CSV table of C-alpha atoms in Angstrom, one decimal:
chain,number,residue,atom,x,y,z
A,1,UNK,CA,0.0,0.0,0.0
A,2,UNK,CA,2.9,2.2,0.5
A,3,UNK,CA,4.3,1.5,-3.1
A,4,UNK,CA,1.1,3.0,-4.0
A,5,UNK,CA,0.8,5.7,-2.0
A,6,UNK,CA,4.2,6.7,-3.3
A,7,UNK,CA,3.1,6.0,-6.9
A,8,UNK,CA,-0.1,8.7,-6.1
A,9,UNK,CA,2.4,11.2,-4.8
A,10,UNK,CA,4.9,11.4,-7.5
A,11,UNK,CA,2.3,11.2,-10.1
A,12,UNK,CA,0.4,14.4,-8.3
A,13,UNK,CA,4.2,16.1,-8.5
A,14,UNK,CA,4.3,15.8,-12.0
A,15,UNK,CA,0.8,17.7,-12.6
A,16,UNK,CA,0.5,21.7,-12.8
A,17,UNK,CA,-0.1,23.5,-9.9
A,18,UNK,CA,-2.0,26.6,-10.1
A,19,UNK,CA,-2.7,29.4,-7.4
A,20,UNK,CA,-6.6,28.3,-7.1
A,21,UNK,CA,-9.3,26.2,-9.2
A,22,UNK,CA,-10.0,28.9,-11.3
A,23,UNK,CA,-7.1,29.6,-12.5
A,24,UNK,CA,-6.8,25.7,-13.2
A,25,UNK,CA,-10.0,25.9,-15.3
A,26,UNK,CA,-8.7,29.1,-17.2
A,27,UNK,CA,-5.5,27.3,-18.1
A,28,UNK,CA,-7.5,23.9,-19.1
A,29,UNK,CA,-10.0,25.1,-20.5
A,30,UNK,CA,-7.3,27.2,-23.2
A,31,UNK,CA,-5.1,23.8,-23.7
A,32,UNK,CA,-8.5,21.7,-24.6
A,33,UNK,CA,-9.3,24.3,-26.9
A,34,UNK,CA,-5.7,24.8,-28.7
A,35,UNK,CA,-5.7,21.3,-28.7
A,36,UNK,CA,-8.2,20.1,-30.3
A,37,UNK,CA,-7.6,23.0,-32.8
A,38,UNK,CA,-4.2,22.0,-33.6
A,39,UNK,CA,-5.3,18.1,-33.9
A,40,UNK,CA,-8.3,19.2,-36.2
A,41,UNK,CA,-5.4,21.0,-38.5
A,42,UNK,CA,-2.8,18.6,-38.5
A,43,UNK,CA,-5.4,15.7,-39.4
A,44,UNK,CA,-7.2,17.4,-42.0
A,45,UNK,CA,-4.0,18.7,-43.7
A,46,UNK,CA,-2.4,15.5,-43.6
A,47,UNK,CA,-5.9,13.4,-44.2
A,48,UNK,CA,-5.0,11.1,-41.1
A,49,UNK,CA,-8.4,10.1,-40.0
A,50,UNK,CA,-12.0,11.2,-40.6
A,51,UNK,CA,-11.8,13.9,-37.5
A,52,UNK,CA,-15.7,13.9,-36.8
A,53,UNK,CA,-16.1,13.0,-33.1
A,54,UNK,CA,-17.6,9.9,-33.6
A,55,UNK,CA,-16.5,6.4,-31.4
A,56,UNK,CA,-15.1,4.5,-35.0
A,57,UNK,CA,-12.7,7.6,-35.3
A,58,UNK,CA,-11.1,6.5,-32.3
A,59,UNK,CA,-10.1,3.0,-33.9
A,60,UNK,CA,-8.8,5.2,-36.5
A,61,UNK,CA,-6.9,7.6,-34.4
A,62,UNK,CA,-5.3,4.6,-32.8
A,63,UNK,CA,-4.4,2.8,-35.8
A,64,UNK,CA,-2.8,5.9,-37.3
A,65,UNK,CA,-1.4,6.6,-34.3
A,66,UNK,CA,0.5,3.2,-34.2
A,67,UNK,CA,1.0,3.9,-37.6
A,68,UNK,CA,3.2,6.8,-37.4
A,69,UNK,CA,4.8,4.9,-33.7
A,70,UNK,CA,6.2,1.8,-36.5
A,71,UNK,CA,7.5,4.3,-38.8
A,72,UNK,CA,8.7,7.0,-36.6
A,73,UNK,CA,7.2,9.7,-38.8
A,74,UNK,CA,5.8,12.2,-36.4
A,75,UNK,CA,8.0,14.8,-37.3
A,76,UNK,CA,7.0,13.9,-40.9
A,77,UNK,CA,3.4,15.0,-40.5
A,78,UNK,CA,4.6,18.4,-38.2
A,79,UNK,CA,4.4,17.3,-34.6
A,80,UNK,CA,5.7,15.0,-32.3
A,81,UNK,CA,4.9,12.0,-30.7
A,82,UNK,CA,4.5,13.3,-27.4
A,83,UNK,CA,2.4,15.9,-28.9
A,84,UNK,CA,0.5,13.7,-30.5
A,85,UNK,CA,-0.4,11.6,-27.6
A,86,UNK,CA,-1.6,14.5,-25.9
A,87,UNK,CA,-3.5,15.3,-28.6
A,88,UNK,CA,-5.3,12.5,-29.0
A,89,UNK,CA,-6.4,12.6,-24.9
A,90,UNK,CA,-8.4,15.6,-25.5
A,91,UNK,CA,-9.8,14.3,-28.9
A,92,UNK,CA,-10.7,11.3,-27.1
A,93,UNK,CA,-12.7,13.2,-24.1
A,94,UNK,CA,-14.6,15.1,-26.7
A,95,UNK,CA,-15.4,12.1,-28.5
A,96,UNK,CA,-16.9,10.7,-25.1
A,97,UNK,CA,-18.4,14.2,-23.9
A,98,UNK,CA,-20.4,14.3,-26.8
A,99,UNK,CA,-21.5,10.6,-27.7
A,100,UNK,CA,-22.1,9.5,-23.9
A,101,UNK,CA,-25.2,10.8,-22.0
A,102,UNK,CA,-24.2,12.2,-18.8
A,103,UNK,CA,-20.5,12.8,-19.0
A,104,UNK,CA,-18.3,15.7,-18.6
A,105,UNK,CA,-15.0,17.8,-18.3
A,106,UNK,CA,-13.9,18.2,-15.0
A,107,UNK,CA,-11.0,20.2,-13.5
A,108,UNK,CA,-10.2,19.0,-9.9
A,109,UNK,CA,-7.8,19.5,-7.4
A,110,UNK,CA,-5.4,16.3,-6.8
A,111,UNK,CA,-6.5,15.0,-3.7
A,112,UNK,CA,-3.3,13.9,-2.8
A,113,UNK,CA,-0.9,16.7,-3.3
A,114,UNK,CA,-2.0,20.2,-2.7
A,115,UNK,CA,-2.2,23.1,-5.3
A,116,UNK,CA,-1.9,19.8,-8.0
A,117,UNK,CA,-4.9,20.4,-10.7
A,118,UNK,CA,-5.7,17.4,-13.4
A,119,UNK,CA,-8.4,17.4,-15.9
A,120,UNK,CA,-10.7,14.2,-17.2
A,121,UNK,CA,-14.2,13.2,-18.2
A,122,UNK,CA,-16.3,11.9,-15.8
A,123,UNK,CA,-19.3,10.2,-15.6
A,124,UNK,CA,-21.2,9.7,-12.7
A,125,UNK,CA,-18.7,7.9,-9.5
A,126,UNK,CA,-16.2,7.1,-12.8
A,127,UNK,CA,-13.3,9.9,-13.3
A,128,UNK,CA,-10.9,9.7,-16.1
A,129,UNK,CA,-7.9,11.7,-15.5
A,130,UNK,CA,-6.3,12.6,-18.7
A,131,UNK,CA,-4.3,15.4,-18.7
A,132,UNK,CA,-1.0,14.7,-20.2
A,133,UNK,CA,-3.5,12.3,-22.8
A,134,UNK,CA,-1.8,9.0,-23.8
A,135,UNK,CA,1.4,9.9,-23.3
A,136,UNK,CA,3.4,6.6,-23.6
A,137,UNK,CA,0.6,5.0,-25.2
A,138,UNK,CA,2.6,2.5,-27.5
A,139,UNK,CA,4.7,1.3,-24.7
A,140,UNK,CA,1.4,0.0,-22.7
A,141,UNK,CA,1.3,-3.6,-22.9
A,142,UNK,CA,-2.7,-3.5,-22.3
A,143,UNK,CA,-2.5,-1.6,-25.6
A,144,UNK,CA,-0.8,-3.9,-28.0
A,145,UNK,CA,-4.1,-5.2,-29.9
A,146,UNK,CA,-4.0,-1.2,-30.9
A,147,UNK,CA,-7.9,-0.5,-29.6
A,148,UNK,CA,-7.4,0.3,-26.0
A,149,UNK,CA,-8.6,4.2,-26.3
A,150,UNK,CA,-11.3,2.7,-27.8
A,151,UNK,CA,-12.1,0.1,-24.8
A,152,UNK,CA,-12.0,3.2,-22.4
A,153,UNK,CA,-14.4,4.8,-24.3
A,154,UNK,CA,-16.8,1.7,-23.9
A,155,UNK,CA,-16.1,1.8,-20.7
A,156,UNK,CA,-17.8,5.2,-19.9
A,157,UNK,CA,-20.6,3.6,-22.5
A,158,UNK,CA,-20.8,0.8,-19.9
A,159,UNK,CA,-20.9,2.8,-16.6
């Protein structure tokens, strides 16, 4: 329990801190925005996926995603991987605020390190914490069959 704990507190160091929760939801609110603008752009101009909110474009995301991970060509289609990870977190919540009855973005406080904000969809009891998005996503072993983004959106479809 102590491994955990420790887990918790180092992943609460790593998020933003901001003077109150306003200021949290100022800042959030402007990242989920230049996000989703930049991802819109950068798909469109480079026809990745059909960019249209809908659950199937996640499976698409994903693939291209994976796609670009096997070829290292991030950089090829202006971004990073990193940046494209991220990307794909807020793309994702979207996708689930607006195709799942009842869910929403929240900006909360870390409960477990002070002054530590996070953002994520939630739904009812069920919070989803993304916001670094799926940073690392390749090197998840849960991942491998390349639909896991897709499997967390059934899971707010479930709950």
């Amino acid at each position: 329990m102590v491994y955990g704990l420790a887990l918790a507190e180092q992943y609460g160091e790593e998020l933003l801190s901001f003077e109150n929760k306003f200021a949290a939801n100022v800042y959030y609110y402007e990242y989920h925005q230049n996000q989703l603008a930049s991802f819109k752009s950068l798909c469109s101009e480079h026809e990745l996926f059909s960019f249209d909110f809908t659950p199937e474009s996640l499976l698409a995301m994903e693939d291209v995603y994976f796609e670009l991970c096997g070829h290292e060509a991030f950089e090829e289609v202006g971004t990073t991987q990193e940046g494209f990870e991220r990307a794909m977190g807020v793309y994702f919540g979207e996708v689930v605020i607006r195709n799942v009855e009842g869910t929403e973005w929240i900006v909360q406080e870390y409960p477990i390190v002070e002054g530590k904000y996070t953002m994520g969809i939630r739904k009812g009891w069920f919070t989803l914490n993304i916001p670094n998005g799926f940073v690392d996503h390749a090197y998840q072993p849960q991942y491998e069959d390349r639909c896991g983004i897709y499997r967390k959106y059934l899971s707010f479809v479930k709950s």
